[in-house]
DNA sequence: AGCTGATCATGT
DNA sequence: ACATGATCAGCT
């Protein structure tokens, strides 16, 4: 009984979140920022995460720097995705940082990538740089869970990357690898170092990496959702 | 340093 | 034109 009641409550909360996100469609960044008491920066050059933070604020996501979902009680991750005039993603999507040590015990099933992508509340946003930031608008939010085929692709890429990391080959991995999930630097700058495994199993220092969804993958999600093509 | 939120800017 | 490697801000 208790479980059933909780289940219902979670569904109600999820619906409320989705309704709230849906209601944001059409608003300009200026309008939403005013509502949230935020100031629209001139551009995103020194405020790259600003749009994401604007939506987090509007939807009441638990802020912070923890490696958790945005709505842990709902198991939902919030992601903004900048689109061009044709509805194509302009950027890859950061998923989470990549573990580079103690990786032997890790499995896809328990991975942070799988956890984060289990249920995503995507919010398409106008990413056109030629449009002043204040005038850009919010698109139609949608909930997504990876299909079996999509999860299989993600798992295969994740496993390939993690195998290389475990073998001490992290520095040979480029963003070209992975069908849908790539590994790229994720740091304040290229001089930042973190612990990793070297080619002979020894400890080395390397640039921190993150997992990113390639634009072809997110582009297909967008097309599937909005019946484009 | 290492997470979160990401986009920038350059090379191809 | 586009993706890769680099970078920016805030908080812990």
Coordinates of C-alpha atoms (C1' of nucleotides) in Angstrom, one line a residue:
Chain A
X1 CA 0.0 0.0 0.0
X2 CA 2.7 2.4 1.1
X3 CA 4.6 1.8 -2.1
X4 CA 1.5 2.3 -4.2
X5 CA 0.8 5.6 -2.5
X6 CA 4.4 6.8 -3.0
X7 CA 4.1 5.8 -6.6
X8 CA 1.1 7.9 -7.1
X9 CA 2.7 10.9 -5.4
X10 CA 5.7 10.6 -7.6
X11 CA 3.5 10.5 -10.6
X12 CA 1.7 13.6 -9.5
X13 CA 4.9 15.4 -8.8
X14 CA 6.3 14.4 -12.2
X15 CA 3.1 15.6 -13.9
X16 CA 3.4 18.9 -12.0
X17 CA 7.0 19.3 -13.1
X18 CA 6.2 18.5 -16.7
X19 CA 3.2 20.9 -16.7
X20 CA 5.4 23.6 -15.3
X21 CA 8.1 23.0 -17.9
X22 CA 5.5 22.8 -20.7
X23 CA 4.1 26.2 -19.7
X24 CA 7.5 27.8 -20.3
X25 CA 7.3 27.3 -24.0
X26 CA 7.3 30.5 -25.9
X27 CA 8.7 32.7 -23.2
X28 CA 11.8 34.7 -24.0
X29 CA 14.9 34.5 -21.8
X30 CA 14.3 38.1 -20.8
X31 CA 10.8 37.4 -19.7
X32 CA 11.8 34.3 -17.7
X33 CA 14.8 36.0 -16.2
X34 CA 12.8 38.9 -15.0
X35 CA 10.4 36.5 -13.3
X36 CA 13.3 34.7 -11.6
X37 CA 15.1 38.0 -10.7
X38 CA 18.0 37.1 -12.9
X39 CA 19.9 39.4 -15.2
X40 CA 20.4 38.4 -18.9
X41 CA 24.1 38.5 -19.8
X42 CA 25.1 40.2 -23.0
X43 CA 26.1 36.8 -24.4
X44 CA 27.2 33.4 -23.1
X45 CA 30.9 33.8 -23.6
X46 CA 31.5 34.2 -19.9
X47 CA 28.2 32.6 -18.8
X48 CA 28.1 29.3 -20.6
X49 CA 25.7 27.7 -18.2
X50 CA 23.4 30.6 -17.8
X51 CA 20.4 29.2 -19.7
X52 CA 20.6 26.0 -17.8
X53 CA 20.6 27.8 -14.5
X54 CA 17.7 29.9 -15.7
X55 CA 15.6 26.8 -16.3
X56 CA 16.8 25.2 -13.1
X57 CA 15.7 28.2 -11.2
X58 CA 12.3 28.4 -13.0
X59 CA 11.6 24.7 -12.3
X60 CA 13.0 24.5 -8.8
X61 CA 15.8 22.0 -9.5
X62 CA 17.9 21.3 -6.5
X63 CA 21.0 23.4 -7.2
X64 CA 24.4 22.3 -6.2
X65 CA 27.5 20.6 -7.4
X66 CA 26.6 17.1 -6.4
X67 CA 26.7 14.2 -8.8
X68 CA 23.0 13.6 -8.6
X69 CA 20.0 14.0 -10.8
X70 CA 18.3 17.4 -10.7
X71 CA 15.2 15.9 -9.2
X72 CA 16.4 12.9 -7.3
X73 CA 13.0 12.1 -5.8
X74 CA 11.6 11.8 -9.3
X75 CA 14.7 10.3 -10.9
X76 CA 14.6 13.0 -13.5
X77 CA 17.5 14.9 -15.0
X78 CA 17.0 18.3 -16.5
X79 CA 18.8 19.2 -19.7
X80 CA 18.5 22.3 -22.0
X81 CA 19.4 21.6 -25.6
X82 CA 20.2 24.5 -27.9
X83 CA 18.8 24.1 -31.4
X84 CA 19.3 26.0 -34.7
X85 CA 16.6 27.2 -37.0
X86 CA 16.1 23.7 -38.4
X87 CA 15.8 22.1 -35.0
X88 CA 19.2 20.6 -35.0
X89 CA 21.3 20.5 -31.8
X90 CA 24.1 23.1 -31.9
X91 CA 26.1 21.5 -29.1
X92 CA 26.8 18.1 -27.7
X93 CA 25.2 17.4 -24.3
X94 CA 27.3 17.0 -21.2
X95 CA 26.3 13.9 -19.2
X96 CA 28.7 13.6 -16.3
X97 CA 32.4 13.5 -15.4
X98 CA 34.3 10.3 -16.2
X99 CA 35.7 8.1 -13.5
X100 CA 39.4 7.5 -14.3
X101 CA 40.5 5.4 -11.2
X102 CA 39.0 2.4 -9.4
X103 CA 37.1 1.6 -12.6
X104 CA 37.4 -2.2 -12.5
X105 CA 34.4 -2.6 -10.3
X106 CA 32.2 -0.3 -12.4
X107 CA 29.3 -1.6 -14.5
X108 CA 26.9 0.0 -16.9
X109 CA 24.0 -0.8 -14.7
X110 CA 25.5 1.1 -11.8
X111 CA 27.1 3.8 -13.9
X112 CA 26.5 7.5 -13.5
X113 CA 25.8 7.8 -17.2
X114 CA 22.9 5.3 -17.1
X115 CA 21.6 6.9 -13.9
X116 CA 21.6 10.4 -15.4
X117 CA 20.0 9.3 -18.7
X118 CA 17.3 7.1 -17.2
X119 CA 14.7 9.9 -17.5
X120 CA 15.5 13.3 -19.0
X121 CA 13.3 16.3 -19.0
X122 CA 14.6 18.0 -22.2
X123 CA 14.0 21.6 -22.8
X124 CA 14.8 22.8 -26.3
X125 CA 16.0 26.3 -26.4
X126 CA 16.8 28.8 -29.2
X127 CA 20.6 28.5 -29.6
X128 CA 21.0 30.9 -32.5
X129 CA 23.9 33.1 -31.9
X130 CA 22.6 35.7 -34.3
X131 CA 19.6 36.3 -32.1
X132 CA 20.3 38.5 -29.0
X133 CA 20.2 36.3 -25.9
X134 CA 17.4 38.2 -24.3
X135 CA 15.2 37.6 -27.3
X136 CA 15.8 33.9 -27.6
X137 CA 12.9 31.7 -26.5
X138 CA 12.2 28.5 -24.7
X139 CA 10.8 25.5 -26.7
X140 CA 8.5 22.6 -25.9
X141 CA 9.7 20.5 -23.1
X142 CA 9.5 16.7 -23.3
X143 CA 10.3 13.7 -21.2
X144 CA 12.6 11.0 -22.6
X145 CA 13.7 7.6 -21.6
X146 CA 16.2 5.7 -23.8
X147 CA 14.7 3.0 -25.9
X148 CA 16.2 -0.5 -25.6
X149 CA 18.2 0.2 -28.8
X150 CA 19.4 3.6 -27.5
X151 CA 20.5 2.1 -24.2
X152 CA 22.3 -0.6 -26.0
X153 CA 24.3 2.0 -28.0
X154 CA 25.1 4.0 -24.9
X155 CA 26.1 0.9 -23.0
X156 CA 28.4 -0.3 -25.8
X157 CA 30.1 3.1 -26.0
X158 CA 30.4 3.4 -22.3
X159 CA 31.9 -0.1 -22.0
X160 CA 34.4 0.6 -24.8
X161 CA 35.6 3.9 -23.1
X162 CA 35.8 2.3 -19.7
X163 CA 37.7 -0.6 -21.0
X164 CA 40.3 1.7 -22.4
X165 CA 40.5 3.7 -19.2
X166 CA 41.0 0.5 -17.2
X167 CA 43.8 -0.5 -19.6
X168 CA 45.6 2.8 -19.0
X169 CA 44.7 4.1 -22.4
X170 CA 42.7 7.2 -21.4
X171 CA 45.1 9.5 -23.2
X172 CA 44.6 7.7 -26.5
X173 CA 40.8 8.3 -26.4
X174 CA 39.6 11.1 -28.7
X175 CA 36.2 12.5 -29.2
X176 CA 35.9 10.6 -32.5
X177 CA 35.4 7.4 -30.6
X178 CA 31.9 6.3 -29.6
X179 CA 28.9 6.1 -31.8
X180 CA 26.7 8.2 -29.6
X181 CA 28.6 8.8 -26.4
X182 CA 32.0 10.5 -26.6
X183 CA 34.7 11.3 -24.1
X184 CA 36.1 14.8 -24.1
X185 CA 38.0 17.1 -21.7
X186 CA 35.9 18.6 -18.9
X187 CA 38.0 21.1 -16.9
X188 CA 38.5 24.7 -16.2
X189 CA 41.4 24.6 -18.7
X190 CA 43.9 22.3 -20.3
X191 CA 46.4 22.5 -17.4
X192 CA 44.1 20.9 -14.8
X193 CA 45.2 17.4 -13.8
X194 CA 43.5 14.5 -12.1
X195 CA 44.6 10.9 -11.2
X196 CA 44.2 8.2 -13.8
X197 CA 45.7 4.8 -14.7
X198 CA 48.8 4.6 -16.9
X199 CA 49.8 2.2 -19.6
X200 CA 51.7 0.0 -17.1
X201 CA 49.0 0.2 -14.4
X202 CA 50.8 2.9 -12.6
X203 CA 49.2 6.2 -11.4
X204 CA 49.4 9.1 -13.9
X205 CA 48.1 12.6 -14.0
X206 CA 45.8 13.6 -16.8
X207 CA 43.2 16.1 -17.9
X208 CA 39.7 15.4 -16.4
X209 CA 37.2 14.0 -18.9
X210 CA 33.5 14.0 -19.3
X211 CA 30.9 12.0 -21.1
X212 CA 29.0 13.8 -23.8
X213 CA 26.1 12.8 -26.1
X214 CA 26.9 13.5 -29.7
X215 CA 24.6 15.8 -31.6
X216 CA 23.5 13.1 -34.1
X217 CA 22.1 11.1 -31.2
X218 CA 20.3 14.1 -29.6
X219 CA 19.2 15.3 -33.0
X220 CA 17.5 11.9 -33.6
X221 CA 15.7 12.2 -30.3
X222 CA 14.5 15.7 -31.3
X223 CA 13.3 14.4 -34.7
X224 CA 11.5 11.4 -33.2
X225 CA 9.8 13.6 -30.6
X226 CA 8.6 16.3 -33.0
X227 CA 8.0 14.1 -36.0
X228 CA 10.5 15.9 -38.1
X229 CA 12.0 14.5 -41.3
Chain B
dA1 C1' 40.2 19.8 -7.3
dG2 C1' 36.0 18.3 -8.8
dC3 C1' 31.4 18.7 -9.3
dT4 C1' 27.3 21.4 -11.4
dG5 C1' 25.5 24.3 -15.5
dA6 C1' 27.3 24.3 -20.4
dT7 C1' 29.2 27.1 -25.0
dC8 C1' 33.3 28.9 -27.2
dA9 C1' 36.6 29.2 -30.8
dT10 C1' 39.6 27.1 -33.7
dG11 C1' 41.1 23.5 -36.9
dT12 C1' 39.7 20.5 -40.4
Chain C
dA1 C1' 29.9 23.9 -41.8
dC2 C1' 30.9 21.2 -38.1
dA3 C1' 33.0 18.7 -34.3
dT4 C1' 36.9 18.7 -31.2
dG5 C1' 39.5 20.3 -27.7
dA6 C1' 39.5 24.3 -24.6
dT7 C1' 37.2 27.1 -21.7
dC8 C1' 33.9 30.0 -18.3
dA9 C1' 31.2 30.7 -13.7
dG10 C1' 29.7 29.2 -9.2
dC11 C1' 29.7 26.2 -5.3
dT12 C1' 31.6 22.7 -2.1

